[in-house]
XYZ file of C-alpha atoms in Angstrom:
161
model
C 8.341 -5.741 -21.620
C 10.269 -8.319 -23.653
C 10.066 -10.744 -20.747
C 6.293 -10.267 -20.713
C 6.093 -11.070 -24.415
C 8.143 -14.234 -23.908
C 5.836 -15.236 -21.060
C 2.776 -14.717 -23.289
C 4.339 -16.834 -26.063
C 5.172 -19.658 -23.626
C 1.674 -19.595 -22.115
C 0.089 -19.595 -25.586
C 2.219 -22.600 -26.599
C 1.203 -24.370 -23.385
C -2.511 -23.785 -24.043
C -2.136 -24.929 -27.662
C -0.421 -28.113 -26.461
C -3.324 -28.773 -24.073
C -5.864 -28.240 -26.900
C -4.184 -29.611 -30.055
C -7.444 -29.769 -32.006
C -8.469 -26.214 -31.136
C -7.679 -22.983 -32.901
C -6.071 -21.053 -30.054
C -5.253 -17.479 -31.032
C -4.120 -14.452 -29.111
C -6.769 -11.765 -29.616
C -5.492 -8.697 -27.765
C -2.008 -8.686 -26.261
C -1.295 -5.977 -23.669
C 0.322 -2.875 -25.111
C 2.101 -1.928 -21.893
C 3.560 -3.977 -19.093
C 0.984 -4.529 -16.352
C 2.932 -4.610 -13.130
C 1.201 -4.914 -9.777
C 4.267 -4.526 -7.586
C 6.543 -1.686 -8.541
C 8.868 0.548 -6.607
C 7.944 1.431 -3.074
C 9.346 3.562 -0.322
C 11.791 2.160 2.177
C 10.741 4.487 4.924
C 11.425 5.176 8.546
C 9.161 2.209 9.337
C 7.897 -0.642 7.131
C 4.487 -2.100 7.815
C 4.537 -5.892 7.916
C 2.148 -8.810 8.450
C 3.580 -9.110 11.956
C 1.922 -5.750 12.741
C -1.613 -7.094 12.319
C -3.819 -5.958 15.226
C -1.060 -3.624 16.459
C -1.875 -0.047 17.435
C 0.710 2.646 16.704
C 0.759 5.994 18.514
C 1.345 7.694 15.152
C -1.513 5.870 13.379
C -3.126 7.937 10.625
C -5.617 5.356 9.382
C -6.820 1.786 9.527
C -7.262 -0.859 6.885
C -8.525 -4.385 6.740
C -7.015 -7.182 4.725
C -9.236 -7.690 1.680
C -7.733 -11.150 1.181
C -8.898 -12.527 4.547
C -11.730 -11.588 6.911
C -10.562 -10.339 10.305
C -7.080 -8.822 10.086
C -6.858 -5.076 10.734
C -3.785 -2.898 10.358
C -3.149 0.527 11.829
C -1.115 2.578 9.370
C 1.620 4.593 11.074
C 2.594 8.039 9.789
C 6.249 7.002 9.682
C 5.446 4.343 7.051
C 4.499 7.204 4.703
C 7.588 9.342 5.391
C 10.820 9.231 3.454
C 14.166 8.783 5.152
C 16.441 10.971 3.055
C 14.022 13.640 1.891
C 12.292 15.326 4.806
C 9.321 16.313 2.658
C 8.656 13.060 0.830
C 5.450 11.120 1.437
C 4.476 7.901 -0.319
C 0.998 6.389 -0.118
C -0.948 3.306 -1.159
C 1.124 0.647 -2.852
C 4.170 2.940 -2.741
C 4.215 3.368 1.055
C 6.815 1.608 3.167
C 5.474 -1.940 3.514
C 7.210 -5.244 3.083
C 6.081 -8.000 0.732
C 4.010 -9.719 3.431
C 1.509 -6.847 3.597
C 2.120 -4.936 0.366
C -0.865 -6.582 -1.305
C -3.109 -5.124 1.420
C -1.844 -1.566 0.869
C -2.378 -1.551 -2.900
C -6.188 -1.788 -2.656
C -8.369 1.311 -2.988
C -9.401 1.788 0.681
C -5.845 1.972 2.081
C -4.858 4.151 -0.882
C -7.656 6.563 0.053
C -6.768 6.461 3.751
C -3.046 7.031 3.210
C -3.681 9.658 0.531
C -5.938 11.588 2.891
C -3.363 11.352 5.671
C -0.605 12.573 3.364
C -2.723 15.493 2.136
C -3.722 16.575 5.630
C -0.130 16.136 6.828
C 1.228 18.192 3.930
C -1.330 20.938 4.634
C -0.362 20.946 8.308
C 3.318 21.192 7.367
C 2.582 24.058 4.953
C 0.974 26.018 7.794
C 4.196 25.743 9.740
C 7.380 27.075 8.214
C 10.279 24.795 7.357
C 8.846 21.656 8.964
C 10.226 18.163 8.560
C 7.243 15.896 7.796
C 8.762 13.234 10.027
C 8.413 15.530 13.045
C 4.856 16.809 12.563
C 2.801 17.023 15.747
C 1.021 13.664 15.471
C -1.812 14.492 17.919
C -2.736 17.539 15.814
C -2.548 15.503 12.602
C -4.726 12.779 14.131
C -7.207 15.370 15.392
C -7.576 16.854 11.914
C -7.968 13.422 10.380
C -10.663 12.339 12.839
C -12.479 15.656 12.280
C -12.655 14.647 8.599
C -14.035 11.203 9.422
C -10.909 9.040 9.610
C -11.337 6.164 12.065
C -8.495 6.202 14.587
C -9.575 4.014 17.482
C -7.214 1.434 19.016
C -10.247 -0.713 19.875
C -10.900 -1.234 16.150
C -7.459 -2.766 15.674
C -7.744 -5.401 18.392
C -8.200 -9.014 17.363
C -11.632 -10.457 17.950
C -11.887 -13.558 20.177
């Protein structure tokens, strides 16, 4: 938080230097730190930009890249699963993704897709006793997800010519 305040002061001084005749004032400083990238899971598998247009057998959803038209990512179940805790799932911007694709996963559509997958996966695990989320029957999970409207088609991930 203190670093943010210092950054605001430096930026304000910079703007005042650019407009010496103006009356540059700070109207409403942020009350809390506004951080886009925070902690995220280091999971069994980390999604990366190199996985664009790659289909995964354990895919639980698809997302586009809101920053660029064209790229599509399949989101594998293992990128939501924790390594140490067998019943830990992380979704959206907290899922296991490296910095090259993290910005894609923080947007609302992939948050909704991964949240749905985690909820359906947790419900499936609850139906079975003492199940490790990392070993859920993926075909059954995918079947439940597609029954709810999740798009899971390898053809949708392929790159267009």
